[in-house]
PDB file of C-alpha atoms and ligand atoms in Angstrom:
ATOM      1  CA  MET A1169      -0.175 -14.986  -6.040  1.00 77.00           C
ATOM      2  CA  SER A1170      -1.977 -12.999  -8.719  1.00 89.00           C
ATOM      3  CA  THR A1171      -2.830  -9.610 -10.119  1.00 92.00           C
ATOM      4  CA  HIS A1172      -6.493 -10.501  -9.049  1.00 94.00           C
ATOM      5  CA  GLU A1173      -5.986 -12.195  -6.137  1.00 95.00           C
ATOM      6  CA  MET A1174      -3.812  -9.712  -4.831  1.00 98.00           C
ATOM      7  CA  HIS A1175      -6.726  -6.535  -6.025  1.00 98.00           C
ATOM      8  CA  LEU A1176      -9.083  -8.858  -3.783  1.00 98.00           C
ATOM      9  CA  LYS A1177      -7.467  -8.898  -0.717  1.00 98.00           C
ATOM     10  CA  ALA A1178      -6.713  -4.606  -1.370  1.00 98.00           C
ATOM     11  CA  VAL A1179     -10.469  -4.346  -1.301  1.00 98.00           C
ATOM     12  CA  ASN A1180     -11.180  -6.519   1.687  1.00 98.00           C
ATOM     13  CA  ALA A1181      -9.555  -4.050   3.172  1.00 98.00           C
ATOM     14  CA  TYR A1182     -10.562  -1.055   1.529  1.00 98.00           C
ATOM     15  CA  ASN A1183     -14.037  -2.074   2.794  1.00 98.00           C
ATOM     16  CA  THR A1184     -12.900  -2.573   6.733  1.00 98.00           C
ATOM     17  CA  ALA A1185     -11.119   1.381   6.532  1.00 98.00           C
ATOM     18  CA  TYR A1186     -11.413   3.540   9.958  1.00 99.00           C
ATOM     19  CA  ALA A1187     -11.978   6.499   7.649  1.00 98.00           C
ATOM     20  CA  LYS A1188     -14.321   8.250  10.611  1.00 98.00           C
ATOM     21  CA  TYR A1189     -12.643  11.753   9.691  1.00 98.00           C
ATOM     22  CA  SER A1190     -12.058  12.365   5.918  1.00 98.00           C
ATOM     23  CA  LYS A1191     -14.407   9.369   4.334  1.00 98.00           C
ATOM     24  CA  PHE A1192     -11.566   8.739   2.507  1.00 98.00           C
ATOM     25  CA  ARG A1193     -11.117   4.594   2.216  1.00 98.00           C
ATOM     26  CA  VAL A1194      -7.663   3.337   1.648  1.00 99.00           C
ATOM     27  CA  GLY A1195      -7.036  -0.835   0.756  1.00 99.00           C
ATOM     28  CA  ALA A1196      -3.341  -2.196   0.102  1.00 98.00           C
ATOM     29  CA  SER A1197      -1.945  -5.078   0.111  1.00 98.00           C
ATOM     30  CA  VAL A1198       1.967  -6.096  -0.197  1.00 98.00           C
ATOM     31  CA  LEU A1199       3.227  -9.580  -2.008  1.00 98.00           C
ATOM     32  CA  CYS A1200       5.899 -11.098  -0.212  1.00 98.00           C
ATOM     33  CA  GLY A1201       7.144 -14.312  -1.006  1.00 97.00           C
ATOM     34  CA  ASP A1202       4.574 -15.926  -1.660  1.00 96.00           C
ATOM     35  CA  GLN A1203       2.227 -14.450   1.136  1.00 97.00           C
ATOM     36  CA  VAL A1204      -0.148 -11.216   1.067  1.00 98.00           C
ATOM     37  CA  PHE A1205      -0.557  -9.030   3.623  1.00 98.00           C
ATOM     38  CA  SER A1206      -3.823  -6.743   3.570  1.00 98.00           C
ATOM     39  CA  GLY A1207      -3.718  -3.386   5.337  1.00 98.00           C
ATOM     40  CA  CYS A1208      -6.391  -0.020   5.349  1.00 99.00           C
ATOM     41  CA  ASN A1209      -6.396   3.417   6.722  1.00 98.00           C
ATOM     42  CA  ILE A1210      -7.126   3.832  10.606  1.00 98.00           C
ATOM     43  CA  GLU A1211      -7.821   7.183  11.301  1.00 98.00           C
ATOM     44  CA  ASN A1212      -7.646   8.692  15.013  1.00 98.00           C
ATOM     45  CA  ALA A1213      -9.505  11.576  16.382  1.00 98.00           C
ATOM     46  CA  SER A1214      -6.207  13.011  17.291  1.00 98.00           C
ATOM     47  CA  TYR A1215      -5.903  13.146  13.419  1.00 98.00           C
ATOM     48  CA  GLY A1216      -1.166  12.540  13.128  1.00 98.00           C
ATOM     49  CA  ALA A1217      -2.310   9.839  14.759  1.00 98.00           C
ATOM     50  CA  THR A1218      -3.622   8.261  11.740  1.00 98.00           C
ATOM     51  CA  VAL A1219      -1.841   5.872   9.453  1.00 98.00           C
ATOM     52  CA  CYS A1220      -2.398   5.199   6.142  1.00 98.00           C
ATOM     53  CA  ALA A1221      -3.025   1.440   4.834  1.00 99.00           C
ATOM     54  CA  GLU A1222       0.576   0.898   2.546  1.00 98.00           C
ATOM     55  CA  ARG A1223       2.021   1.194   6.521  1.00 98.00           C
ATOM     56  CA  VAL A1224      -0.328  -1.610   8.088  1.00 98.00           C
ATOM     57  CA  ALA A1225       0.180  -3.710   5.298  1.00 98.00           C
ATOM     58  CA  ILE A1226       3.949  -3.212   5.143  1.00 98.00           C
ATOM     59  CA  TRP A1227       4.352  -3.407   9.140  1.00 98.00           C
ATOM     60  CA  LYS A1228       2.025  -6.344   9.064  1.00 98.00           C
ATOM     61  CA  ALA A1229       3.883  -8.546   7.228  1.00 98.00           C
ATOM     62  CA  VAL A1230       7.256  -7.263   8.673  1.00 98.00           C
ATOM     63  CA  SER A1231       6.084  -7.736  12.157  1.00 98.00           C
ATOM     64  CA  GLU A1232       5.282 -11.353  10.749  1.00 98.00           C
ATOM     65  CA  LEU A1233       7.753 -12.321   8.640  1.00 98.00           C
ATOM     66  CA  GLY A1234      11.126 -10.452  10.455  1.00 98.00           C
ATOM     67  CA  PRO A1235      13.547  -7.693   9.092  1.00 98.00           C
ATOM     68  CA  ASP A1236      14.337  -9.391   5.829  1.00 98.00           C
ATOM     69  CA  THR A1237      10.933  -8.941   4.720  1.00 98.00           C
ATOM     70  CA  LYS A1238      10.755  -8.125   1.164  1.00 98.00           C
ATOM     71  CA  VAL A1239       7.697  -6.702  -0.567  1.00 98.00           C
ATOM     72  CA  ASN A1240       7.727  -7.885  -3.978  1.00 98.00           C
ATOM     73  CA  LYS A1241       4.033  -5.872  -5.580  1.00 98.00           C
ATOM     74  CA  ILE A1242       2.044  -3.612  -3.702  1.00 98.00           C
ATOM     75  CA  CYS A1243      -2.283  -3.634  -4.605  1.00 98.00           C
ATOM     76  CA  LEU A1244      -3.365  -0.115  -3.911  1.00 98.00           C
ATOM     77  CA  VAL A1245      -7.265   0.707  -3.719  1.00 99.00           C
ATOM     78  CA  THR A1246      -8.739   3.751  -3.214  1.00 98.00           C
ATOM     79  CA  LYS A1247     -11.716   5.269  -4.884  1.00 98.00           C
ATOM     80  CA  ASP A1248     -10.500   6.769  -8.066  1.00 98.00           C
ATOM     81  CA  GLY A1249      -7.413   4.483  -8.192  1.00 98.00           C
ATOM     82  CA  ASP A1250      -4.786   7.052  -6.788  1.00 98.00           C
ATOM     83  CA  VAL A1251      -1.388   7.506  -6.134  1.00 98.00           C
ATOM     84  CA  PRO A1252       0.350   6.944  -2.679  1.00 98.00           C
ATOM     85  CA  CYS A1253       1.283   9.489  -0.193  1.00 98.00           C
ATOM     86  CA  GLY A1254       5.331  10.709  -0.123  1.00 97.00           C
ATOM     87  CA  LEU A1255       4.770   9.145   3.396  1.00 97.00           C
ATOM     88  CA  CYS A1256       4.416   5.349   2.696  1.00 98.00           C
ATOM     89  CA  LEU A1257       6.483   5.713  -0.903  1.00 98.00           C
ATOM     90  CA  GLN A1258       9.398   6.876   1.971  1.00 98.00           C
ATOM     91  CA  VAL A1259       8.070   2.830   3.924  1.00 98.00           C
ATOM     92  CA  MET A1260       7.961   1.423   0.745  1.00 98.00           C
ATOM     93  CA  ALA A1261      11.612   2.245  -0.404  1.00 98.00           C
ATOM     94  CA  GLU A1262      12.418   0.313   2.633  1.00 98.00           C
ATOM     95  CA  PHE A1263      11.285  -3.143   1.641  1.00 98.00           C
ATOM     96  CA  ILE A1264      10.555  -3.094  -1.653  1.00 98.00           C
ATOM     97  CA  ILE A1265      12.436  -5.758  -3.432  1.00 98.00           C
ATOM     98  CA  SER A1266      13.714  -3.409  -6.447  1.00 98.00           C
ATOM     99  CA  PRO A1267      13.001   0.307  -7.576  1.00 98.00           C
ATOM    100  CA  GLU A1268      11.131  -1.789 -11.106  1.00 98.00           C
ATOM    101  CA  ALA A1269       8.864  -3.933  -8.606  1.00 98.00           C
ATOM    102  CA  GLU A1270       5.141  -3.360 -10.103  1.00 98.00           C
ATOM    103  CA  VAL A1271       2.900  -1.130  -8.120  1.00 98.00           C
ATOM    104  CA  PHE A1272      -1.533  -2.133  -8.972  1.00 98.00           C
ATOM    105  CA  LEU A1273      -3.392   1.804  -8.496  1.00 98.00           C
ATOM    106  CA  CYS A1274      -6.741   0.643  -8.405  1.00 98.00           C
ATOM    107  CA  THR A1275     -10.355   0.813  -7.892  1.00 98.00           C
ATOM    108  CA  GLU A1276     -12.855  -1.333  -6.573  1.00 98.00           C
ATOM    109  CA  HIS A1277     -13.404  -2.593  -9.835  1.00 98.00           C
ATOM    110  CA  GLU A1278     -10.362  -2.590 -11.648  1.00 98.00           C
ATOM    111  CA  VAL A1279      -6.952  -1.707 -12.189  1.00 98.00           C
ATOM    112  CA  LYS A1280      -6.597   1.680 -13.295  1.00 98.00           C
ATOM    113  CA  LYS A1281      -2.469   1.757 -13.793  1.00 98.00           C
ATOM    114  CA  VAL A1282       0.851  -0.534 -13.458  1.00 98.00           C
ATOM    115  CA  LEU A1283       3.765   1.782 -12.314  1.00 98.00           C
ATOM    116  CA  GLN A1284       7.108   1.230 -11.611  1.00 98.00           C
ATOM    117  CA  PHE A1285       7.841   1.670  -8.179  1.00 98.00           C
ATOM    118  CA  LYS A1286      10.975   3.785  -9.224  1.00 98.00           C
ATOM    119  CA  GLN A1287       8.171   5.387 -11.164  1.00 98.00           C
ATOM    120  CA  LEU A1288       6.194   7.087  -8.263  1.00 98.00           C
ATOM    121  CA  MET A1289       9.573   7.329  -6.233  1.00 98.00           C
ATOM    122  CA  PRO A1290      12.781   7.867  -8.885  1.00 98.00           C
ATOM    123  CA  PHE A1291      15.156   9.329  -5.978  1.00 96.00           C
ATOM    124  CA  ARG A1292      15.087   8.367  -1.932  1.00 94.00           C
ATOM    125  CA  PHE A1293      16.395   9.810   1.424  1.00 93.00           C
ATOM    126  CA  GLU A1294      19.034   7.202   2.714  1.00 92.00           C
ATOM    127  CA  PHE A1295      21.709   7.174   4.813  1.00 93.00           C
TER     128      PHE A1295
HETATM  129  N1  LIG B1151      -4.117   7.811   2.826  1.00 64.24           N
HETATM  130  C1  LIG B1151      -3.501   6.445   3.522  1.00 64.24           C
HETATM  131  O1  LIG B1151      -4.239   5.095   3.624  1.00 64.24           O
HETATM  132  N2  LIG B1151      -2.632   5.665   2.363  1.00 64.24           N
HETATM  133  C2  LIG B1151      -1.800   7.157   1.081  1.00 64.24           C
HETATM  134  O2  LIG B1151      -1.530   6.902   0.194  1.00 64.24           O
HETATM  135  C3  LIG B1151      -2.658   8.314   1.140  1.00 64.24           C
HETATM  136  C4  LIG B1151      -3.374   8.840   2.575  1.00 64.24           C
HETATM  137  C5  LIG B1151      -5.038   7.836   4.291  1.00 64.24           C
HETATM  138  C6  LIG B1151      -4.518   8.370   5.224  1.00 64.24           C
HETATM  139  C7  LIG B1151      -6.524   9.251   5.270  1.00 64.24           C
HETATM  140  O3  LIG B1151      -6.894   8.468   6.518  1.00 64.24           O
HETATM  141  C8  LIG B1151      -6.295   9.337   4.509  1.00 64.24           C
HETATM  142  O4  LIG B1151      -6.041   8.794   3.404  1.00 64.24           O
HETATM  143  C9  LIG B1151      -6.680  10.925   4.342  1.00 64.24           C
HETATM  144  O5  LIG B1151      -5.433  11.430   3.973  1.00 64.24           O
END
């Protein structure tokens, strides 16, 4: 699966975001083996019930593939190509295949930055 295809899936998700309150749309896609799962942020009038795009994508993957799910690559789309929130980094850390896995930070039109997961999260909580 090419970066271009992952980006297309994340852009599609970005366009389905339910960002009624913040107006900040996010789309994500995660590559697991040869399958891609996408997600968008879904907000709620009870703000704490909001879920981020990254977690929707990862939870879709895990709920389809099972507990051994490994995420090979992640692609994110926001207006300006922003980094993921800390909560999503912790969730990614649980399923990412390796600390060197690539994370693409994108706008709708281009990949702005490619980082290794460990650059975003050098240390993580584990037990
Ligand atoms: N959001 C994400 O979807 N991913 C992140 O990594 C950061 C924040 C969403 C949650 C909320 O719907 C909106 O962006 C503003 O915080």
